mmCIF file of C-alpha atoms in Angstrom:
data_model
loop_
_atom_site.group_PDB
_atom_site.id
_atom_site.type_symbol
_atom_site.label_atom_id
_atom_site.label_comp_id
_atom_site.label_asym_id
_atom_site.label_seq_id
_atom_site.Cartn_x
_atom_site.Cartn_y
_atom_site.Cartn_z
ATOM 1 C CA MET A 1 28.871 -19.454 -8.426
ATOM 2 C CA LYS A 2 28.140 -19.462 -4.709
ATOM 3 C CA TYR A 3 24.330 -19.111 -4.760
ATOM 4 C CA ASP A 4 21.423 -20.499 -6.743
ATOM 5 C CA PHE A 5 19.398 -17.293 -6.265
ATOM 6 C CA LEU A 6 20.251 -13.688 -5.550
ATOM 7 C CA VAL A 7 17.101 -11.936 -4.316
ATOM 8 C CA VAL A 8 17.101 -8.150 -4.608
ATOM 9 C CA GLY A 9 14.727 -6.669 -2.052
ATOM 10 C CA ALA A 10 13.667 -7.962 1.374
ATOM 11 C CA GLY A 11 9.992 -7.041 1.124
ATOM 12 C CA PHE A 12 7.218 -9.611 0.860
ATOM 13 C CA PHE A 13 7.920 -10.717 -2.715
ATOM 14 C CA GLY A 14 11.625 -11.261 -2.148
ATOM 15 C CA ALA A 15 11.378 -12.672 1.375
ATOM 16 C CA VAL A 16 8.701 -15.219 0.462
ATOM 17 C CA PHE A 17 10.669 -16.380 -2.561
ATOM 18 C CA ALA A 18 13.894 -16.630 -0.552
ATOM 19 C CA HIS A 19 12.112 -18.606 2.180
ATOM 20 C CA GLU A 20 10.613 -21.090 -0.259
ATOM 21 C CA ALA A 21 13.874 -21.478 -2.175
ATOM 22 C CA ARG A 22 15.828 -22.248 0.995
ATOM 23 C CA ALA A 23 13.128 -24.727 2.075
ATOM 24 C CA ARG A 24 13.835 -26.598 -1.157
ATOM 25 C CA GLY A 25 17.548 -26.737 -0.486
ATOM 26 C CA LYS A 26 18.586 -23.792 -2.656
ATOM 27 C CA ARG A 27 21.430 -21.480 -1.724
ATOM 28 C CA VAL A 28 20.074 -17.932 -1.419
ATOM 29 C CA LEU A 29 21.521 -14.464 -0.912
ATOM 30 C CA VAL A 30 19.196 -11.507 -0.186
ATOM 31 C CA VAL A 31 20.332 -7.897 -0.597
ATOM 32 C CA ASP A 32 18.451 -4.684 0.173
ATOM 33 C CA ARG A 33 19.535 -1.071 -0.172
ATOM 34 C CA ARG A 34 17.730 -0.119 3.037
ATOM 35 C CA ASP A 35 19.132 -0.751 6.515
ATOM 36 C CA HIS A 36 16.277 -3.080 7.473
ATOM 37 C CA ILE A 37 14.252 -6.003 6.145
ATOM 38 C CA GLY A 38 10.507 -5.879 5.435
ATOM 39 C CA GLY A 39 10.314 -3.211 2.737
ATOM 40 C CA ASN A 40 7.440 -0.776 3.271
ATOM 41 C CA CYS A 41 5.824 -3.224 5.725
ATOM 42 C CA TYR A 42 8.642 -2.686 8.229
ATOM 43 C CA THR A 43 7.539 -2.054 11.810
ATOM 44 C CA GLU A 44 9.738 -0.840 14.632
ATOM 45 C CA THR A 45 8.980 -0.841 18.343
ATOM 46 C CA VAL A 46 8.696 2.584 19.990
ATOM 47 C CA GLU A 47 7.419 2.939 23.583
ATOM 48 C CA GLY A 48 6.294 -0.699 23.328
ATOM 49 C CA ILE A 49 4.190 0.104 20.243
ATOM 50 C CA HIS A 50 4.624 -1.466 16.778
ATOM 51 C CA VAL A 51 5.063 1.592 14.566
ATOM 52 C CA HIS A 52 4.376 1.227 10.829
ATOM 53 C CA ARG A 53 7.258 3.328 9.525
ATOM 54 C CA TYR A 54 5.957 3.602 5.948
ATOM 55 C CA GLY A 55 2.265 4.126 6.548
ATOM 56 C CA ALA A 56 -0.596 1.943 7.736
ATOM 57 C CA HIS A 57 -0.446 -1.700 6.646
ATOM 58 C CA ILE A 58 -3.628 -3.616 7.423
ATOM 59 C CA PHE A 59 -3.583 -7.177 6.198
ATOM 60 C CA HIS A 60 -6.733 -8.368 4.434
ATOM 61 C CA THR A 61 -7.380 -11.110 1.913
ATOM 62 C CA SER A 62 -9.941 -13.518 0.560
ATOM 63 C CA ASP A 63 -7.173 -15.909 -0.507
ATOM 64 C CA ARG A 64 -7.233 -18.734 2.026
ATOM 65 C CA ARG A 65 -3.891 -20.091 0.822
ATOM 66 C CA VAL A 66 -2.142 -16.788 1.539
ATOM 67 C CA TRP A 67 -3.929 -16.374 4.870
ATOM 68 C CA GLU A 68 -2.921 -19.854 6.025
ATOM 69 C CA TYR A 69 0.626 -19.302 4.736
ATOM 70 C CA LEU A 70 1.083 -16.219 6.933
ATOM 71 C CA ASN A 71 -0.637 -17.787 9.916
ATOM 72 C CA ARG A 72 2.137 -20.373 9.994
ATOM 73 C CA LEU A 73 4.526 -17.481 10.593
ATOM 74 C CA THR A 74 2.598 -15.244 13.000
ATOM 75 C CA GLU A 75 -0.516 -14.818 15.103
ATOM 76 C CA PHE A 76 -2.984 -12.210 13.819
ATOM 77 C CA ASN A 77 -5.282 -10.231 16.070
ATOM 78 C CA ASN A 78 -8.898 -9.470 15.140
ATOM 79 C CA TYR A 79 -8.368 -5.834 14.134
ATOM 80 C CA VAL A 80 -11.026 -4.538 11.720
ATOM 81 C CA ASN A 81 -10.183 -1.525 9.562
ATOM 82 C CA SER A 82 -12.739 1.191 10.330
ATOM 83 C CA PRO A 83 -11.156 4.538 9.436
ATOM 84 C CA ILE A 84 -12.949 7.785 10.074
ATOM 85 C CA ALA A 85 -12.901 11.059 8.157
ATOM 86 C CA ASN A 86 -12.388 14.463 9.745
ATOM 87 C CA TYR A 87 -13.802 17.277 7.605
ATOM 88 C CA LYS A 88 -13.145 20.599 9.349
ATOM 89 C CA GLY A 89 -13.849 19.010 12.729
ATOM 90 C CA GLN A 90 -16.898 17.044 11.592
ATOM 91 C CA ILE A 91 -16.445 13.273 11.951
ATOM 92 C CA TYR A 92 -17.769 10.761 9.420
ATOM 93 C CA ASN A 93 -17.486 6.998 9.085
ATOM 94 C CA MET A 94 -15.707 5.401 6.151
ATOM 95 C CA PRO A 95 -16.384 3.709 3.832
ATOM 96 C CA PHE A 96 -19.466 5.753 2.941
ATOM 97 C CA ASN A 97 -22.266 3.947 4.751
ATOM 98 C CA MET A 98 -25.483 4.581 6.645
ATOM 99 C CA ASN A 99 -23.565 6.088 9.585
ATOM 100 C CA THR A 100 -22.022 8.563 7.125
ATOM 101 C CA PHE A 101 -25.352 9.390 5.499
ATOM 102 C CA SER A 102 -27.142 9.785 8.835
ATOM 103 C CA ARG A 103 -24.462 12.240 9.990
ATOM 104 C CA LEU A 104 -24.598 14.159 6.680
ATOM 105 C CA TRP A 105 -28.336 14.406 6.202
ATOM 106 C CA GLY A 106 -30.033 13.407 9.440
ATOM 107 C CA ILE A 107 -31.728 10.412 7.815
ATOM 108 C CA SER A 108 -31.997 6.808 9.001
ATOM 109 C CA THR A 109 -33.094 4.515 6.162
ATOM 110 C CA PRO A 110 -31.335 3.208 3.051
ATOM 111 C CA ASP A 111 -34.173 4.448 0.818
ATOM 112 C CA GLU A 112 -33.719 8.003 2.079
ATOM 113 C CA ALA A 113 -29.973 7.849 1.447
ATOM 114 C CA LYS A 114 -30.409 6.410 -2.051
ATOM 115 C CA ALA A 115 -32.882 9.128 -2.974
ATOM 116 C CA ILE A 116 -30.547 11.931 -1.871
ATOM 117 C CA ILE A 117 -27.537 10.473 -3.694
ATOM 118 C CA GLU A 118 -29.583 9.914 -6.830
ATOM 119 C CA SER A 119 -30.824 13.524 -6.777
ATOM 120 C CA GLN A 120 -27.220 14.804 -6.574
ATOM 121 C CA ARG A 121 -25.600 12.623 -9.223
ATOM 122 C CA GLY A 122 -26.485 14.799 -12.183
ATOM 123 C CA ALA A 123 -26.904 13.709 -15.773
ATOM 124 C CA VAL A 124 -23.249 13.139 -16.820
ATOM 125 C CA THR A 125 -23.040 9.875 -18.759
ATOM 126 C CA GLU A 126 -19.387 10.057 -19.819
ATOM 127 C CA PRO A 127 -17.343 11.810 -17.109
ATOM 128 C CA ARG A 128 -14.495 13.916 -18.520
ATOM 129 C CA ASN A 129 -12.522 14.118 -15.271
ATOM 130 C CA LEU A 130 -12.344 12.770 -11.742
ATOM 131 C CA GLU A 131 -14.720 15.401 -10.368
ATOM 132 C CA GLU A 132 -17.505 14.454 -12.767
ATOM 133 C CA GLN A 133 -16.805 10.760 -12.194
ATOM 134 C CA ALA A 134 -17.004 11.076 -8.403
ATOM 135 C CA ILE A 135 -20.193 13.159 -8.430
ATOM 136 C CA SER A 136 -21.823 10.669 -10.798
ATOM 137 C CA LEU A 137 -21.001 7.908 -8.305
ATOM 138 C CA VAL A 138 -21.761 9.469 -4.903
ATOM 139 C CA GLY A 139 -23.371 12.881 -5.432
ATOM 140 C CA LYS A 140 -22.186 16.381 -4.566
ATOM 141 C CA ASP A 141 -22.309 16.340 -0.743
ATOM 142 C CA ILE A 142 -20.104 13.276 -0.300
ATOM 143 C CA TYR A 143 -17.783 14.460 -3.059
ATOM 144 C CA GLU A 144 -17.319 17.944 -1.587
ATOM 145 C CA LYS A 145 -16.735 16.841 2.003
ATOM 146 C CA LEU A 146 -15.094 13.430 1.768
ATOM 147 C CA VAL A 147 -13.524 13.012 -1.681
ATOM 148 C CA LYS A 148 -12.421 16.305 -3.206
ATOM 149 C CA GLY A 149 -9.872 17.690 -0.719
ATOM 150 C CA TYR A 150 -8.318 14.335 0.132
ATOM 151 C CA THR A 151 -7.912 13.370 -3.531
ATOM 152 C CA GLU A 152 -6.441 16.733 -4.518
ATOM 153 C CA LYS A 153 -3.868 16.460 -1.738
ATOM 154 C CA GLN A 154 -3.065 12.859 -2.674
ATOM 155 C CA TRP A 155 -2.418 13.662 -6.345
ATOM 156 C CA GLY A 156 -1.262 17.275 -6.095
ATOM 157 C CA ARG A 157 -3.780 18.446 -8.694
ATOM 158 C CA SER A 158 -7.351 19.686 -8.910
ATOM 159 C CA CYS A 159 -9.978 16.948 -9.318
ATOM 160 C CA SER A 160 -11.187 18.696 -12.476
ATOM 161 C CA GLU A 161 -7.683 18.155 -13.928
ATOM 162 C CA LEU A 162 -7.371 14.493 -12.928
ATOM 163 C CA PRO A 163 -8.465 11.683 -15.260
ATOM 164 C CA SER A 164 -11.723 9.961 -14.388
ATOM 165 C CA PHE A 165 -10.167 6.457 -14.382
ATOM 166 C CA ILE A 166 -8.445 7.133 -11.023
ATOM 167 C CA ILE A 167 -11.828 6.619 -9.349
ATOM 168 C CA ARG A 168 -13.527 3.765 -11.173
ATOM 169 C CA ARG A 169 -15.733 3.150 -8.178
ATOM 170 C CA LEU A 170 -16.323 4.492 -4.677
ATOM 171 C CA PRO A 171 -17.594 2.107 -2.014
ATOM 172 C CA VAL A 172 -21.133 3.097 -1.014
ATOM 173 C CA ARG A 173 -22.877 0.795 1.435
ATOM 174 C CA PHE A 174 -26.433 1.130 2.571
ATOM 175 C CA THR A 175 -25.775 -0.636 5.884
ATOM 176 C CA TYR A 176 -24.381 0.488 9.249
ATOM 177 C CA ASN A 177 -21.291 -1.722 8.891
ATOM 178 C CA ASN A 178 -18.041 0.255 9.378
ATOM 179 C CA ASN A 179 -15.693 -2.511 8.171
ATOM 180 C CA TYR A 180 -13.756 -0.918 5.310
ATOM 181 C CA PHE A 181 -12.794 -4.220 3.691
ATOM 182 C CA SER A 182 -15.088 -6.956 2.446
ATOM 183 C CA ASP A 183 -12.395 -9.659 2.479
ATOM 184 C CA ARG A 184 -12.981 -12.776 4.522
ATOM 185 C CA TYR A 185 -9.716 -12.547 6.489
ATOM 186 C CA GLN A 186 -8.330 -9.451 8.176
ATOM 187 C CA GLY A 187 -6.013 -8.513 11.022
ATOM 188 C CA ILE A 188 -2.689 -7.149 12.231
ATOM 189 C CA PRO A 189 0.292 -9.347 13.208
ATOM 190 C CA GLU A 190 0.410 -9.403 16.998
ATOM 191 C CA ASN A 191 4.207 -9.118 17.030
ATOM 192 C CA GLY A 192 4.437 -6.601 14.198
ATOM 193 C CA TYR A 193 5.302 -7.179 10.555
ATOM 194 C CA THR A 194 9.070 -7.253 11.035
ATOM 195 C CA ALA A 195 8.766 -10.495 13.019
ATOM 196 C CA ILE A 196 7.230 -12.157 9.932
ATOM 197 C CA PHE A 197 10.227 -11.201 7.809
ATOM 198 C CA GLU A 198 12.647 -12.407 10.477
ATOM 199 C CA LYS A 199 11.019 -15.839 10.247
ATOM 200 C CA LEU A 200 10.899 -15.811 6.439
ATOM 201 C CA LEU A 201 14.607 -14.960 6.234
ATOM 202 C CA GLU A 202 15.797 -17.167 9.088
ATOM 203 C CA GLY A 203 18.983 -19.019 8.094
ATOM 204 C CA ILE A 204 19.401 -16.956 4.904
ATOM 205 C CA GLU A 205 22.338 -14.623 4.270
ATOM 206 C CA VAL A 206 21.022 -11.050 4.118
ATOM 207 C CA ARG A 207 23.144 -8.027 3.229
ATOM 208 C CA LEU A 208 21.500 -4.724 4.171
ATOM 209 C CA GLY A 209 22.625 -1.300 2.975
ATOM 210 C CA THR A 210 23.562 -2.971 -0.301
ATOM 211 C CA ASP A 211 22.449 -1.412 -3.578
ATOM 212 C CA TYR A 212 22.395 -4.153 -6.178
ATOM 213 C CA LEU A 213 22.337 -1.767 -9.115
ATOM 214 C CA SER A 214 25.458 0.125 -8.025
ATOM 215 C CA GLU A 215 27.249 -3.131 -7.142
ATOM 216 C CA ARG A 216 25.890 -5.230 -10.007
ATOM 217 C CA GLU A 217 29.309 -6.106 -11.437
ATOM 218 C CA THR A 218 30.375 -7.846 -8.233
ATOM 219 C CA LEU A 219 27.000 -9.224 -7.133
ATOM 220 C CA ARG A 220 25.572 -10.616 -10.371
ATOM 221 C CA PRO A 221 28.280 -13.290 -10.880
ATOM 222 C CA LEU A 222 27.551 -14.707 -7.413
ATOM 223 C CA ALA A 223 24.279 -16.399 -8.382
ATOM 224 C CA GLU A 224 22.817 -18.362 -11.237
ATOM 225 C CA LYS A 225 19.475 -16.499 -11.127
ATOM 226 C CA VAL A 226 18.331 -13.097 -9.885
ATOM 227 C CA ILE A 227 14.922 -12.193 -8.433
ATOM 228 C CA PHE A 228 14.660 -8.420 -8.813
ATOM 229 C CA THR A 229 11.987 -6.520 -6.869
ATOM 230 C CA GLY A 230 13.329 -3.001 -7.313
ATOM 231 C CA PRO A 231 12.184 -0.407 -9.892
ATOM 232 C CA ILE A 232 12.197 -1.991 -13.349
ATOM 233 C CA ASP A 233 13.000 1.319 -15.076
ATOM 234 C CA GLU A 234 16.011 1.903 -12.820
ATOM 235 C CA TYR A 235 17.271 -1.609 -13.555
ATOM 236 C CA PHE A 236 17.538 -0.593 -17.209
ATOM 237 C CA GLY A 237 19.103 2.781 -16.450
ATOM 238 C CA PHE A 238 15.868 4.681 -17.228
ATOM 239 C CA ARG A 239 16.533 3.917 -20.883
ATOM 240 C CA PHE A 240 13.101 5.083 -22.011
ATOM 241 C CA GLY A 241 12.658 7.632 -19.230
ATOM 242 C CA PRO A 242 11.409 7.194 -15.634
ATOM 243 C CA LEU A 243 8.048 5.715 -14.725
ATOM 244 C CA GLN A 244 5.969 8.079 -12.605
ATOM 245 C CA PHE A 245 5.021 7.669 -8.946
ATOM 246 C CA ARG A 246 3.536 9.655 -6.107
ATOM 247 C CA SER A 247 5.579 9.795 -2.931
ATOM 248 C CA LEU A 248 4.882 10.324 0.768
ATOM 249 C CA ARG A 249 6.508 12.126 3.670
ATOM 250 C CA PHE A 250 5.986 11.075 7.283
ATOM 251 C CA GLU A 251 6.202 13.028 10.532
ATOM 252 C CA THR A 252 6.177 10.774 13.594
ATOM 253 C CA GLU A 253 6.085 11.885 17.212
ATOM 254 C CA ILE A 254 5.671 10.398 20.668
ATOM 255 C CA LEU A 255 2.919 12.003 22.743
ATOM 256 C CA ASP A 256 2.585 11.919 26.507
ATOM 257 C CA THR A 257 -1.017 10.700 26.423
ATOM 258 C CA ASP A 258 -2.501 7.233 26.275
ATOM 259 C CA ASN A 259 -5.001 8.049 23.507
ATOM 260 C CA PHE A 260 -4.677 10.875 20.977
ATOM 261 C CA GLN A 261 -7.515 10.321 18.469
ATOM 262 C CA GLY A 262 -9.398 7.182 19.496
ATOM 263 C CA ASN A 263 -8.847 5.372 16.185
ATOM 264 C CA ALA A 264 -5.917 3.902 14.269
ATOM 265 C CA VAL A 265 -6.566 5.933 11.102
ATOM 266 C CA VAL A 266 -8.214 9.345 10.735
ATOM 267 C CA ASN A 267 -8.368 10.859 7.237
ATOM 268 C CA TYR A 268 -8.377 14.642 6.919
ATOM 269 C CA THR A 269 -10.536 15.312 3.894
ATOM 270 C CA ASP A 270 -10.468 19.118 3.675
ATOM 271 C CA ARG A 271 -8.020 20.731 1.250
ATOM 272 C CA GLU A 272 -6.534 23.138 3.797
ATOM 273 C CA THR A 273 -5.063 20.526 6.170
ATOM 274 C CA PRO A 274 -1.701 19.703 4.554
ATOM 275 C CA PHE A 275 -1.583 16.028 5.563
ATOM 276 C CA THR A 276 -4.008 13.348 4.377
ATOM 277 C CA ARG A 277 -4.225 11.300 7.544
ATOM 278 C CA ILE A 278 -2.949 10.682 11.063
ATOM 279 C CA ILE A 279 -2.109 7.151 12.123
ATOM 280 C CA GLU A 280 -2.142 6.278 15.829
ATOM 281 C CA HIS A 281 -0.210 3.031 15.783
ATOM 282 C CA LYS A 282 -1.153 1.561 19.174
ATOM 283 C CA HIS A 283 -4.787 1.091 18.098
ATOM 284 C CA PHE A 284 -3.763 -1.519 15.488
ATOM 285 C CA ASN A 285 -2.884 -3.797 18.411
ATOM 286 C CA PHE A 286 -5.389 -2.492 20.979
ATOM 287 C CA GLY A 287 -2.481 -1.049 22.965
ATOM 288 C CA THR A 288 -2.757 0.152 26.550
ATOM 289 C CA GLN A 289 0.677 1.805 26.806
ATOM 290 C CA PRO A 290 0.839 5.058 28.835
ATOM 291 C CA LYS A 291 2.158 6.978 25.805
ATOM 292 C CA THR A 292 1.171 6.971 22.145
ATOM 293 C CA VAL A 293 2.918 7.353 18.786
ATOM 294 C CA ILE A 294 1.291 9.193 15.893
ATOM 295 C CA THR A 295 2.350 9.686 12.275
ATOM 296 C CA ARG A 296 1.140 12.463 9.992
ATOM 297 C CA GLU A 297 1.206 11.415 6.342
ATOM 298 C CA TYR A 298 1.903 14.041 3.681
ATOM 299 C CA PRO A 299 1.579 13.331 -0.050
ATOM 300 C CA ALA A 300 4.588 14.468 -2.067
ATOM 301 C CA ASP A 301 5.657 14.936 -5.646
ATOM 302 C CA TRP A 302 8.099 12.276 -6.784
ATOM 303 C CA GLN A 303 11.407 12.622 -8.582
ATOM 304 C CA PRO A 304 13.906 9.842 -9.425
ATOM 305 C CA GLY A 305 15.788 9.128 -6.223
ATOM 306 C CA ASP A 306 12.743 9.729 -3.990
ATOM 307 C CA GLU A 307 10.936 6.815 -2.387
ATOM 308 C CA PRO A 308 8.227 5.596 -4.800
ATOM 309 C CA TYR A 309 4.887 4.691 -3.192
ATOM 310 C CA TYR A 310 1.966 4.929 -5.607
ATOM 311 C CA THR A 311 2.231 3.930 -9.257
ATOM 312 C CA VAL A 312 0.631 6.321 -11.755
ATOM 313 C CA ASN A 313 -1.033 3.748 -13.989
ATOM 314 C CA ASP A 314 -2.314 6.049 -16.703
ATOM 315 C CA GLU A 315 -2.118 5.234 -20.382
ATOM 316 C CA LYS A 316 1.272 6.914 -20.856
ATOM 317 C CA ASN A 317 2.977 5.168 -17.936
ATOM 318 C CA ASN A 318 1.449 1.769 -18.668
ATOM 319 C CA ALA A 319 2.768 1.995 -22.237
ATOM 320 C CA LEU A 320 6.195 2.978 -20.895
ATOM 321 C CA TYR A 321 6.144 0.068 -18.447
ATOM 322 C CA GLN A 322 5.344 -2.318 -21.288
ATOM 323 C CA ARG A 323 8.511 -1.222 -23.077
ATOM 324 C CA TYR A 324 10.520 -2.059 -19.967
ATOM 325 C CA ALA A 325 8.645 -5.344 -19.513
ATOM 326 C CA ASP A 326 9.609 -6.306 -23.068
ATOM 327 C CA LEU A 327 13.261 -5.666 -22.182
ATOM 328 C CA ALA A 328 12.881 -7.663 -18.976
ATOM 329 C CA ALA A 329 11.579 -10.665 -20.907
ATOM 330 C CA GLN A 330 14.912 -10.742 -22.748
ATOM 331 C CA GLU A 331 17.042 -10.753 -19.577
ATOM 332 C CA GLU A 332 18.456 -14.224 -19.116
ATOM 333 C CA ASN A 333 17.914 -15.705 -15.649
ATOM 334 C CA VAL A 334 16.551 -12.442 -14.190
ATOM 335 C CA TYR A 335 12.954 -12.378 -12.931
ATOM 336 C CA PHE A 336 11.074 -9.210 -12.000
ATOM 337 C CA GLY A 337 8.370 -9.101 -9.330
ATOM 338 C CA GLY A 338 6.544 -6.994 -6.779
ATOM 339 C CA ARG A 339 5.123 -3.490 -6.817
ATOM 340 C CA LEU A 340 8.201 -1.832 -8.330
ATOM 341 C CA GLY A 341 9.320 -4.694 -10.540
ATOM 342 C CA GLU A 342 5.870 -5.016 -12.123
ATOM 343 C CA TYR A 343 4.805 -1.342 -11.789
ATOM 344 C CA LYS A 344 1.541 -2.306 -10.162
ATOM 345 C CA TYR A 345 -0.173 -1.138 -6.989
ATOM 346 C CA TYR A 346 -0.281 -4.401 -5.055
ATOM 347 C CA ASP A 347 -2.000 -5.192 -1.773
ATOM 348 C CA MET A 348 0.173 -7.354 0.483
ATOM 349 C CA ASP A 349 -1.741 -10.559 -0.160
ATOM 350 C CA LYS A 350 -1.429 -10.121 -3.924
ATOM 351 C CA VAL A 351 2.345 -9.677 -3.618
ATOM 352 C CA ILE A 352 2.626 -12.908 -1.623
ATOM 353 C CA ALA A 353 0.432 -14.789 -4.103
ATOM 354 C CA SER A 354 2.518 -13.494 -7.007
ATOM 355 C CA SER A 355 5.748 -14.580 -5.313
ATOM 356 C CA LEU A 356 4.338 -18.044 -4.615
ATOM 357 C CA ARG A 357 3.406 -18.369 -8.295
ATOM 358 C CA LEU A 358 6.994 -17.590 -9.270
ATOM 359 C CA CYS A 359 8.158 -20.190 -6.735
ATOM 360 C CA GLU A 360 5.993 -22.797 -8.460
ATOM 361 C CA GLU A 361 7.463 -21.790 -11.815
ATOM 362 C CA LEU A 362 11.142 -21.774 -10.809
ATOM 363 C CA LEU A 363 11.373 -24.187 -7.887
#
C-alpha cells in the first residue's frame, strides 16, 4: 500500500482531513470527480471578481475553534449577510424585521408589528402543511409576499402540498437589524474560497477528474483507509434505492456595468419569476471593478446523475439513509462524512467541525 489515507472528495470535509493527516506525517491521496478542488465552495476569478460557481457561500459560525482554524489559512473581510427580497418590484429586508414590517404596513414600533402578525396567524394549533405552518408563524401578509412563491419554486410543489416540518421556524426580529445571521463570526475570504483549499491541500497528491466509484478496483488497494465524502447511496450502488435531493441550475453572465443590483443577494419571492435569486458576486468583497458578474439561480428537480444540493430529510428519506448508514458501519476501514456521506444539510462550519472530530478519532 502506497498511502495511509485515500480521501474521496476535495470539499471542506475531505480537504481538512487530508491536511490534518499530512500534518501528522500520514501519506494521503485525494481524488475528486470534478475538475477542480473546493467542492461546492469553489470560486473562480472572472473580471477580477471571485465568482461562487455553485451559489452564494457566506461563512458564519459561533464555533471559535473553527473560526480560528480558518483564519490561519485566510484573511476574512467584514461582510455581513443582508439579503433583500424583491416581490414584484417591491423591495423588503430579510430576515423579517422592523424594516420589513415598516415597508409592509407603514408602522414603526415593535408593538404595532406584533399586533398585526398576531391578528393574521389564525387559530391553527397543529398545522397540516407548510402553508398552515408558515401562516401560524408569521401571518398571511409575510407568507403571501415573502414565503409562498419562493418556497414553491424551491421545492417544485405547492405549499399546501409540502409537509409542515420543512419550516419549523421563520426568523422574525422586532429590531431594525438587517444581519441575517446571529453567529458571532461572519465574513468572506478575501482571496476567495479556492485559495483556502489550495493551502489545505498543499503538498498532497490530488487527482482531479477521477471518479472513485468507477475506478474503485484500482484505487481502493492503494490505501489502508478511505475517507468517503460522496453520496452514501451511490457508494452502495443504490441498493435500497436513491436518496432524494433538490438540485439547482445556474446562469452566469458578465455585465458591462459596475453595479447591477446594489446587493450581493436578492431573492425573488413571487411565483412567476422562474429563478429564486440573483447573486452579484463582487459585493461579497466590496468590489470596485468596472464590470460585474451575476448568477441567476434556478431550482431544479433531481434525478440520479444530477448534482445533488439540498437533502430531502423527510421521514421516508431519513429511514432510507439509516439503512445505508447501517451498511456503512460494516465497511472495514471506510469512513463516511460530509453533506453527501451523511445525508445532512451542513453549513460550512459544521462540515469542518465534523471533519476535525474524525481527525481526532483516527489520527
